[in-house]
PDB file of C-alpha atoms in Angstrom:
ATOM      1  CA  MET L   1       0.000   0.000   0.000  1.00  0.00           C
ATOM      2  CA  GLN L   2       1.372   3.392  -1.014  1.00  0.00           C
ATOM      3  CA  PRO L   3       1.752   5.621   2.066  1.00  0.00           C
ATOM      4  CA  LEU L   4      -0.402   8.743   2.117  1.00  0.00           C
ATOM      5  CA  ASP L   5       1.382  12.097   2.074  1.00  0.00           C
ATOM      6  CA  ARG L   6      -1.107  14.798   3.018  1.00  0.00           C
ATOM      7  CA  PHE L   7       1.397  17.408   4.200  1.00  0.00           C
ATOM      8  CA  SER L   8       4.167  18.105   1.664  1.00  0.00           C
ATOM      9  CA  GLY L   9       2.047  20.671  -0.153  1.00  0.00           C
ATOM     10  CA  HIS L  10       1.776  22.889   2.927  1.00  0.00           C
ATOM     11  CA  ALA L  11       4.919  21.923   4.823  1.00  0.00           C
ATOM     12  CA  ASN L  12       5.823  25.554   5.497  1.00  0.00           C
ATOM     13  CA  LEU L  13       2.499  26.165   7.259  1.00  0.00           C
ATOM     14  CA  TYR L  14       2.883  22.886   9.112  1.00  0.00           C
ATOM     15  CA  ALA L  15       6.338  23.813  10.391  1.00  0.00           C
ATOM     16  CA  GLN L  16       5.117  27.204  11.648  1.00  0.00           C
ATOM     17  CA  TYR L  17       1.712  26.436  13.086  1.00  0.00           C
ATOM     18  CA  ARG L  18       1.496  22.855  14.384  1.00  0.00           C
ATOM     19  CA  ILE L  19       1.606  22.443  18.156  1.00  0.00           C
ATOM     20  CA  ASP L  20       4.378  21.072  20.315  1.00  0.00           C
ATOM     21  CA  TYR L  21       3.782  18.800  23.282  1.00  0.00           C
ATOM     22  CA  PRO L  22       3.930  19.426  27.030  1.00  0.00           C
ATOM     23  CA  ALA L  23       6.885  18.429  29.184  1.00  0.00           C
ATOM     24  CA  GLU L  24       4.583  16.215  31.245  1.00  0.00           C
ATOM     25  CA  LEU L  25       4.044  13.949  28.254  1.00  0.00           C
ATOM     26  CA  TYR L  26       7.762  13.439  27.691  1.00  0.00           C
ATOM     27  CA  ASP L  27       8.339  12.903  31.417  1.00  0.00           C
ATOM     28  CA  PHE L  28       5.681  10.201  31.442  1.00  0.00           C
ATOM     29  CA  VAL L  29       7.106   8.382  28.419  1.00  0.00           C
ATOM     30  CA  LEU L  30      10.684   8.634  29.664  1.00  0.00           C
ATOM     31  CA  SER L  31       9.725   7.162  33.024  1.00  0.00           C
ATOM     32  CA  PHE L  32       9.492   3.816  31.219  1.00  0.00           C
ATOM     33  CA  VAL L  33      12.782   4.147  29.292  1.00  0.00           C
ATOM     34  CA  GLU L  34      15.800   2.557  30.961  1.00  0.00           C
ATOM     35  CA  ASN L  35      18.497   3.386  28.393  1.00  0.00           C
ATOM     36  CA  ARG L  36      18.725   6.629  26.446  1.00  0.00           C
ATOM     37  CA  GLN L  37      21.141   5.930  23.654  1.00  0.00           C
ATOM     38  CA  LYS L  38      19.028   5.851  20.485  1.00  0.00           C
ATOM     39  CA  ALA L  39      15.474   6.934  19.702  1.00  0.00           C
ATOM     40  CA  TRP L  40      13.450   6.782  16.491  1.00  0.00           C
ATOM     41  CA  ASP L  41      10.774   9.405  15.854  1.00  0.00           C
ATOM     42  CA  CYS L  42       8.607   7.991  13.086  1.00  0.00           C
ATOM     43  CA  ALA L  43       6.651  10.341  10.796  1.00  0.00           C
ATOM     44  CA  THR L  44       8.561  13.213  12.361  1.00  0.00           C
ATOM     45  CA  GLY L  45       6.927  15.952  10.279  1.00  0.00           C
ATOM     46  CA  ASN L  46       8.561  19.235  11.263  1.00  0.00           C
ATOM     47  CA  GLY L  47      10.717  17.475  13.855  1.00  0.00           C
ATOM     48  CA  GLN L  48       9.108  18.860  16.997  1.00  0.00           C
ATOM     49  CA  VAL L  49       9.319  15.500  18.807  1.00  0.00           C
ATOM     50  CA  ALA L  50      12.753  14.693  17.412  1.00  0.00           C
ATOM     51  CA  GLY L  51      14.000  18.033  18.699  1.00  0.00           C
ATOM     52  CA  ALA L  52      12.740  17.295  22.200  1.00  0.00           C
ATOM     53  CA  LEU L  53      14.250  13.805  22.184  1.00  0.00           C
ATOM     54  CA  ALA L  54      17.603  15.162  20.999  1.00  0.00           C
ATOM     55  CA  ALA L  55      18.045  16.848  24.378  1.00  0.00           C
ATOM     56  CA  ILE L  56      17.747  13.468  26.095  1.00  0.00           C
ATOM     57  CA  PHE L  57      19.123  10.777  23.782  1.00  0.00           C
ATOM     58  CA  ASP L  58      22.627  10.396  22.393  1.00  0.00           C
ATOM     59  CA  GLN L  59      21.255   9.908  18.872  1.00  0.00           C
ATOM     60  CA  VAL L  60      17.831  10.447  17.302  1.00  0.00           C
ATOM     61  CA  GLU L  61      16.773   8.989  13.973  1.00  0.00           C
ATOM     62  CA  ALA L  62      13.777  10.767  12.470  1.00  0.00           C
ATOM     63  CA  THR L  63      11.904   9.588   9.391  1.00  0.00           C
ATOM     64  CA  ASP L  64       9.075  10.855   7.217  1.00  0.00           C
ATOM     65  CA  ILE L  65       7.694  10.227   3.734  1.00  0.00           C
ATOM     66  CA  SER L  66       7.707  13.969   2.979  1.00  0.00           C
ATOM     67  CA  GLU L  67      11.032  15.298   1.770  1.00  0.00           C
ATOM     68  CA  THR L  68       9.688  18.848   2.020  1.00  0.00           C
ATOM     69  CA  GLN L  69       8.842  18.366   5.679  1.00  0.00           C
ATOM     70  CA  LEU L  70      12.320  17.025   6.405  1.00  0.00           C
ATOM     71  CA  ILE L  71      13.989  19.980   4.709  1.00  0.00           C
ATOM     72  CA  LEU L  72      12.106  22.350   7.017  1.00  0.00           C
ATOM     73  CA  ALA L  73      12.505  20.258  10.181  1.00  0.00           C
ATOM     74  CA  VAL L  74      14.388  21.525  13.226  1.00  0.00           C
ATOM     75  CA  LYS L  75      18.115  20.828  12.927  1.00  0.00           C
ATOM     76  CA  LYS L  76      20.290  19.530  15.768  1.00  0.00           C
ATOM     77  CA  PRO L  77      23.665  17.788  15.508  1.00  0.00           C
ATOM     78  CA  ASN L  78      22.434  14.497  16.963  1.00  0.00           C
ATOM     79  CA  ILE L  79      19.293  14.226  14.798  1.00  0.00           C
ATOM     80  CA  ASN L  80      19.590  12.279  11.540  1.00  0.00           C
ATOM     81  CA  TYR L  81      16.647  12.785   9.181  1.00  0.00           C
ATOM     82  CA  GLN L  82      15.851  10.202   6.523  1.00  0.00           C
ATOM     83  CA  LEU L  83      13.146   9.753   3.911  1.00  0.00           C
ATOM     84  CA  SER L  84      11.421   6.496   4.854  1.00  0.00           C
ATOM     85  CA  SER L  85       8.026   4.936   5.276  1.00  0.00           C
ATOM     86  CA  ALA L  86       6.927   3.792   8.710  1.00  0.00           C
ATOM     87  CA  GLU L  87       6.516   0.194   7.641  1.00  0.00           C
ATOM     88  CA  GLN L  88       9.908  -0.434   6.043  1.00  0.00           C
ATOM     89  CA  THR L  89      12.985   1.363   7.326  1.00  0.00           C
ATOM     90  CA  PRO L  90      16.754   1.179   6.716  1.00  0.00           C
ATOM     91  CA  PHE L  91      17.563   0.517  10.377  1.00  0.00           C
ATOM     92  CA  ALA L  92      19.354  -2.524  11.714  1.00  0.00           C
ATOM     93  CA  ASN L  93      17.683  -5.026  14.004  1.00  0.00           C
ATOM     94  CA  GLN L  94      17.515  -4.144  17.708  1.00  0.00           C
ATOM     95  CA  THR L  95      18.649  -0.529  17.332  1.00  0.00           C
ATOM     96  CA  PHE L  96      16.360   1.660  19.454  1.00  0.00           C
ATOM     97  CA  ASP L  97      15.595   2.244  23.124  1.00  0.00           C
ATOM     98  CA  LEU L  98      12.506   4.345  22.347  1.00  0.00           C
ATOM     99  CA  ILE L  99      10.222   4.619  19.328  1.00  0.00           C
ATOM    100  CA  THR L 100       7.714   7.479  19.064  1.00  0.00           C
ATOM    101  CA  VAL L 101       4.998   8.428  16.613  1.00  0.00           C
ATOM    102  CA  ALA L 102       2.924  11.577  17.160  1.00  0.00           C
ATOM    103  CA  GLN L 103      -0.309  12.436  15.321  1.00  0.00           C
ATOM    104  CA  ALA L 104       0.505  10.074  12.453  1.00  0.00           C
ATOM    105  CA  LEU L 105      -0.262   6.458  13.393  1.00  0.00           C
ATOM    106  CA  HIS L 106      -3.687   6.601  11.754  1.00  0.00           C
ATOM    107  CA  TRP L 107      -2.033   7.026   8.340  1.00  0.00           C
ATOM    108  CA  PHE L 108      -0.006   3.798   8.649  1.00  0.00           C
ATOM    109  CA  ASP L 109      -0.492   0.153   7.821  1.00  0.00           C
ATOM    110  CA  ILE L 110      -0.659  -0.539  11.550  1.00  0.00           C
ATOM    111  CA  SER L 111       0.247  -4.229  11.501  1.00  0.00           C
ATOM    112  CA  ALA L 112       3.240  -3.662   9.229  1.00  0.00           C
ATOM    113  CA  PHE L 113       4.441  -0.752  11.344  1.00  0.00           C
ATOM    114  CA  HIS L 114       4.215  -2.732  14.566  1.00  0.00           C
ATOM    115  CA  GLN L 115       6.113  -5.572  12.917  1.00  0.00           C
ATOM    116  CA  GLU L 116       8.856  -3.115  11.988  1.00  0.00           C
ATOM    117  CA  VAL L 117       8.861  -1.765  15.550  1.00  0.00           C
ATOM    118  CA  ARG L 118       9.507  -5.272  16.858  1.00  0.00           C
ATOM    119  CA  ARG L 119      12.379  -5.680  14.419  1.00  0.00           C
ATOM    120  CA  VAL L 120      14.240  -2.434  15.132  1.00  0.00           C
ATOM    121  CA  ALA L 121      13.562  -2.157  18.873  1.00  0.00           C
ATOM    122  CA  LYS L 122      16.013  -3.426  21.446  1.00  0.00           C
ATOM    123  CA  PRO L 123      14.596  -6.051  23.816  1.00  0.00           C
ATOM    124  CA  GLY L 124      12.550  -4.190  26.411  1.00  0.00           C
ATOM    125  CA  ALA L 125      12.459  -0.958  24.391  1.00  0.00           C
ATOM    126  CA  VAL L 126       9.501   1.402  24.709  1.00  0.00           C
ATOM    127  CA  ILE L 127       6.963   2.309  22.027  1.00  0.00           C
ATOM    128  CA  ALA L 128       4.876   5.479  22.520  1.00  0.00           C
ATOM    129  CA  GLU L 129       2.067   6.503  20.179  1.00  0.00           C
ATOM    130  CA  TRP L 130      -0.015   9.635  20.649  1.00  0.00           C
ATOM    131  CA  GLY L 131      -2.277  12.113  18.978  1.00  0.00           C
ATOM    132  CA  TYR L 132      -4.615  14.990  19.778  1.00  0.00           C
ATOM    133  CA  GLY L 133      -8.248  15.621  19.092  1.00  0.00           C
ATOM    134  CA  LEU L 134     -10.298  18.692  18.298  1.00  0.00           C
ATOM    135  CA  VAL L 135      -8.991  21.813  20.012  1.00  0.00           C
ATOM    136  CA  LEU L 136     -11.124  23.435  22.710  1.00  0.00           C
ATOM    137  CA  LEU L 137     -11.592  27.197  22.340  1.00  0.00           C
ATOM    138  CA  GLY L 138     -14.079  27.881  25.128  1.00  0.00           C
ATOM    139  CA  SER L 139     -17.802  27.390  25.560  1.00  0.00           C
ATOM    140  CA  ASP L 140     -18.654  30.420  23.403  1.00  0.00           C
ATOM    141  CA  LEU L 141     -16.690  29.220  20.364  1.00  0.00           C
ATOM    142  CA  ASP L 142     -16.636  25.423  20.649  1.00  0.00           C
ATOM    143  CA  PRO L 143     -20.068  24.896  18.994  1.00  0.00           C
ATOM    144  CA  ILE L 144     -19.016  27.024  16.003  1.00  0.00           C
ATOM    145  CA  LEU L 145     -15.777  25.099  15.551  1.00  0.00           C
ATOM    146  CA  LEU L 146     -17.517  21.749  15.958  1.00  0.00           C
ATOM    147  CA  ASP L 147     -20.019  22.658  13.243  1.00  0.00           C
ATOM    148  CA  PHE L 148     -17.148  23.675  10.943  1.00  0.00           C
ATOM    149  CA  TYR L 149     -15.287  20.443  11.754  1.00  0.00           C
ATOM    150  CA  ARG L 150     -18.225  18.106  11.212  1.00  0.00           C
ATOM    151  CA  ASN L 151     -20.268  19.819   8.545  1.00  0.00           C
ATOM    152  CA  ARG L 152     -18.335  22.418   6.552  1.00  0.00           C
ATOM    153  CA  ILE L 153     -15.169  20.341   6.095  1.00  0.00           C
ATOM    154  CA  GLY L 154     -16.397  17.019   7.493  1.00  0.00           C
ATOM    155  CA  PRO L 155     -16.822  15.376   4.053  1.00  0.00           C
ATOM    156  CA  TYR L 156     -13.212  16.225   3.181  1.00  0.00           C
ATOM    157  CA  TRP L 157     -11.531  14.280   5.980  1.00  0.00           C
ATOM    158  CA  ASP L 158      -9.873  11.011   5.037  1.00  0.00           C
ATOM    159  CA  PRO L 159     -11.549   7.945   6.586  1.00  0.00           C
ATOM    160  CA  GLN L 160      -8.576   7.580   8.938  1.00  0.00           C
ATOM    161  CA  ARG L 161      -9.710  10.651  10.852  1.00  0.00           C
ATOM    162  CA  LYS L 162     -12.140   8.465  12.794  1.00  0.00           C
ATOM    163  CA  TYR L 163      -9.172   6.965  14.644  1.00  0.00           C
ATOM    164  CA  ILE L 164      -8.269  10.399  16.007  1.00  0.00           C
ATOM    165  CA  ASP L 165     -11.867  11.022  17.010  1.00  0.00           C
ATOM    166  CA  ASN L 166     -11.905   7.798  19.057  1.00  0.00           C
ATOM    167  CA  ALA L 167      -8.404   8.352  20.498  1.00  0.00           C
ATOM    168  CA  TYR L 168      -6.946   5.232  18.803  1.00  0.00           C
ATOM    169  CA  ALA L 169      -9.260   3.058  20.896  1.00  0.00           C
ATOM    170  CA  THR L 170      -9.935   0.686  17.990  1.00  0.00           C
ATOM    171  CA  LEU L 171      -6.358   0.420  16.717  1.00  0.00           C
ATOM    172  CA  PRO L 172      -4.332  -2.602  17.889  1.00  0.00           C
ATOM    173  CA  PHE L 173      -1.503  -2.133  20.372  1.00  0.00           C
ATOM    174  CA  PRO L 174       0.105  -5.569  20.867  1.00  0.00           C
ATOM    175  CA  PHE L 175       2.790  -4.619  23.381  1.00  0.00           C
ATOM    176  CA  ALA L 176       3.532  -5.554  26.977  1.00  0.00           C
ATOM    177  CA  ASP L 177       2.718  -3.383  29.994  1.00  0.00           C
ATOM    178  CA  ALA L 178       0.417  -1.219  27.876  1.00  0.00           C
ATOM    179  CA  GLN L 179      -0.812   1.958  29.511  1.00  0.00           C
ATOM    180  CA  ARG L 180      -2.868   4.924  28.362  1.00  0.00           C
ATOM    181  CA  ALA L 181      -2.610   8.506  29.545  1.00  0.00           C
ATOM    182  CA  GLU L 182      -4.107  11.885  28.728  1.00  0.00           C
ATOM    183  CA  PHE L 183      -2.500  15.307  28.641  1.00  0.00           C
ATOM    184  CA  THR L 184      -3.408  18.826  27.587  1.00  0.00           C
ATOM    185  CA  ALA L 185      -1.313  21.157  25.457  1.00  0.00           C
ATOM    186  CA  ARG L 186      -2.183  24.782  26.240  1.00  0.00           C
ATOM    187  CA  HIS L 187      -1.330  27.635  23.897  1.00  0.00           C
ATOM    188  CA  ALA L 188      -2.261  31.324  23.968  1.00  0.00           C
ATOM    189  CA  TRP L 189      -3.001  32.260  20.364  1.00  0.00           C
ATOM    190  CA  SER L 190      -4.381  35.157  18.415  1.00  0.00           C
ATOM    191  CA  LEU L 191      -7.224  34.485  16.000  1.00  0.00           C
ATOM    192  CA  ASP L 192      -4.851  34.768  13.031  1.00  0.00           C
ATOM    193  CA  ARG L 193      -2.519  32.199  14.581  1.00  0.00           C
ATOM    194  CA  PHE L 194      -5.409  29.823  15.133  1.00  0.00           C
ATOM    195  CA  LEU L 195      -6.730  30.232  11.600  1.00  0.00           C
ATOM    196  CA  ASN L 196      -3.328  29.410  10.159  1.00  0.00           C
ATOM    197  CA  TYR L 197      -3.234  26.300  12.327  1.00  0.00           C
ATOM    198  CA  LEU L 198      -6.568  25.261  10.786  1.00  0.00           C
ATOM    199  CA  ARG L 199      -5.021  25.678   7.353  1.00  0.00           C
ATOM    200  CA  THR L 200      -2.669  22.788   8.190  1.00  0.00           C
ATOM    201  CA  TRP L 201      -5.633  20.382   8.502  1.00  0.00           C
ATOM    202  CA  SER L 202      -5.690  17.837   5.691  1.00  0.00           C
ATOM    203  CA  ALA L 203      -9.454  18.296   5.259  1.00  0.00           C
ATOM    204  CA  VAL L 204      -9.019  22.049   4.809  1.00  0.00           C
ATOM    205  CA  ARG L 205      -6.335  21.461   2.188  1.00  0.00           C
ATOM    206  CA  GLN L 206      -8.621  19.017   0.371  1.00  0.00           C
ATOM    207  CA  TYR L 207     -11.522  21.476   0.531  1.00  0.00           C
ATOM    208  CA  ILE L 208      -9.333  24.183  -1.003  1.00  0.00           C
ATOM    209  CA  HIS L 209      -8.156  21.773  -3.712  1.00  0.00           C
ATOM    210  CA  GLU L 210     -11.683  20.761  -4.703  1.00  0.00           C
ATOM    211  CA  ASN L 211     -13.472  24.091  -4.324  1.00  0.00           C
ATOM    212  CA  GLU L 212     -10.725  26.647  -5.037  1.00  0.00           C
ATOM    213  CA  GLU L 213     -11.663  28.658  -1.958  1.00  0.00           C
ATOM    214  CA  ASP L 214     -10.437  28.696   1.618  1.00  0.00           C
ATOM    215  CA  PRO L 215     -13.187  27.756   4.109  1.00  0.00           C
ATOM    216  CA  VAL L 216     -11.076  29.149   6.947  1.00  0.00           C
ATOM    217  CA  ASN L 217     -11.688  32.673   5.657  1.00  0.00           C
ATOM    218  CA  TRP L 218     -15.414  32.203   6.247  1.00  0.00           C
ATOM    219  CA  LEU L 219     -14.828  30.760   9.712  1.00  0.00           C
ATOM    220  CA  GLY L 220     -12.559  33.657  10.616  1.00  0.00           C
ATOM    221  CA  GLU L 221     -15.311  36.149   9.850  1.00  0.00           C
ATOM    222  CA  VAL L 222     -17.709  34.219  12.079  1.00  0.00           C
ATOM    223  CA  LEU L 223     -15.239  33.949  14.964  1.00  0.00           C
ATOM    224  CA  LYS L 224     -13.792  37.464  14.875  1.00  0.00           C
ATOM    225  CA  PRO L 225     -16.612  39.369  16.638  1.00  0.00           C
ATOM    226  CA  ILE L 226     -16.504  36.886  19.519  1.00  0.00           C
ATOM    227  CA  TRP L 227     -12.740  36.288  19.674  1.00  0.00           C
ATOM    228  CA  GLY L 228     -11.724  39.921  19.421  1.00  0.00           C
ATOM    229  CA  ASP L 229      -8.124  41.119  19.173  1.00  0.00           C
ATOM    230  CA  ALA L 230      -6.741  39.449  22.289  1.00  0.00           C
ATOM    231  CA  GLU L 231      -5.025  36.103  22.542  1.00  0.00           C
ATOM    232  CA  ARG L 232      -7.114  33.239  23.847  1.00  0.00           C
ATOM    233  CA  GLU L 233      -5.973  30.106  25.669  1.00  0.00           C
ATOM    234  CA  LEU L 234      -6.578  27.023  23.552  1.00  0.00           C
ATOM    235  CA  GLN L 235      -6.534  23.473  24.909  1.00  0.00           C
ATOM    236  CA  PHE L 236      -5.511  20.518  22.784  1.00  0.00           C
ATOM    237  CA  PRO L 237      -6.562  17.176  24.353  1.00  0.00           C
ATOM    238  CA  ILE L 238      -3.776  14.624  23.880  1.00  0.00           C
ATOM    239  CA  PHE L 239      -4.214  10.858  24.144  1.00  0.00           C
ATOM    240  CA  LEU L 240      -1.210   8.574  24.518  1.00  0.00           C
ATOM    241  CA  ARG L 241      -0.480   4.872  24.755  1.00  0.00           C
ATOM    242  CA  VAL L 242       2.832   3.371  25.757  1.00  0.00           C
ATOM    243  CA  GLY L 243       4.108  -0.187  25.966  1.00  0.00           C
ATOM    244  CA  ARG L 244       7.188  -2.341  25.990  1.00  0.00           C
ATOM    245  CA  VAL L 245       8.478  -4.363  23.046  1.00  0.00           C
TER     246      VAL L 245
END
């Protein structure tokens, strides 16, 4: 199966406007990791996870199917970026102490990816998979965003989006000592910053491609009288599962 690349066409937006993850998430994952020599961040995108891991691990390998994303990714001397699918990598057997994949698992052939994880992980290594659902803006704006999400651009989501909506509950996770956890990423954003984040959504990009108009412009006009000129605290609900290979 050919891997889906939904992000090369707007990699610059993605690098600027996608969220990073809270320290509490990394602390939780690292509490399971005994050795911190080598980590693999799969589907690294703009490298936000790889950059965080580089401060902790001796060496970080980061892969993605988007060459454009990798060109724009954060650069650190101990991060090695490579163009690679999740399901078939160039790594040697039993290489990694930690394997991470953030907001991308739903695009994979899950069984093939997990088979590759078992191959490249050291015995007892940790696998952590996470994602985040629909952002919370506040009780005054949440119904407007939900309507936009479900109805205005709802038909333009790929079928895989359902796995985000159910927090990966129906995706297999065949690893030992499996645990789930939830976190919240909080960001204070202006309306313009938020609208540019929405423009990184794959459904928005598909809507623009098919209709030759940006639906976010319409949403911005609806939100502006309520949002105003000030920054607003946004909450991104993160779901995570971690296990041992």
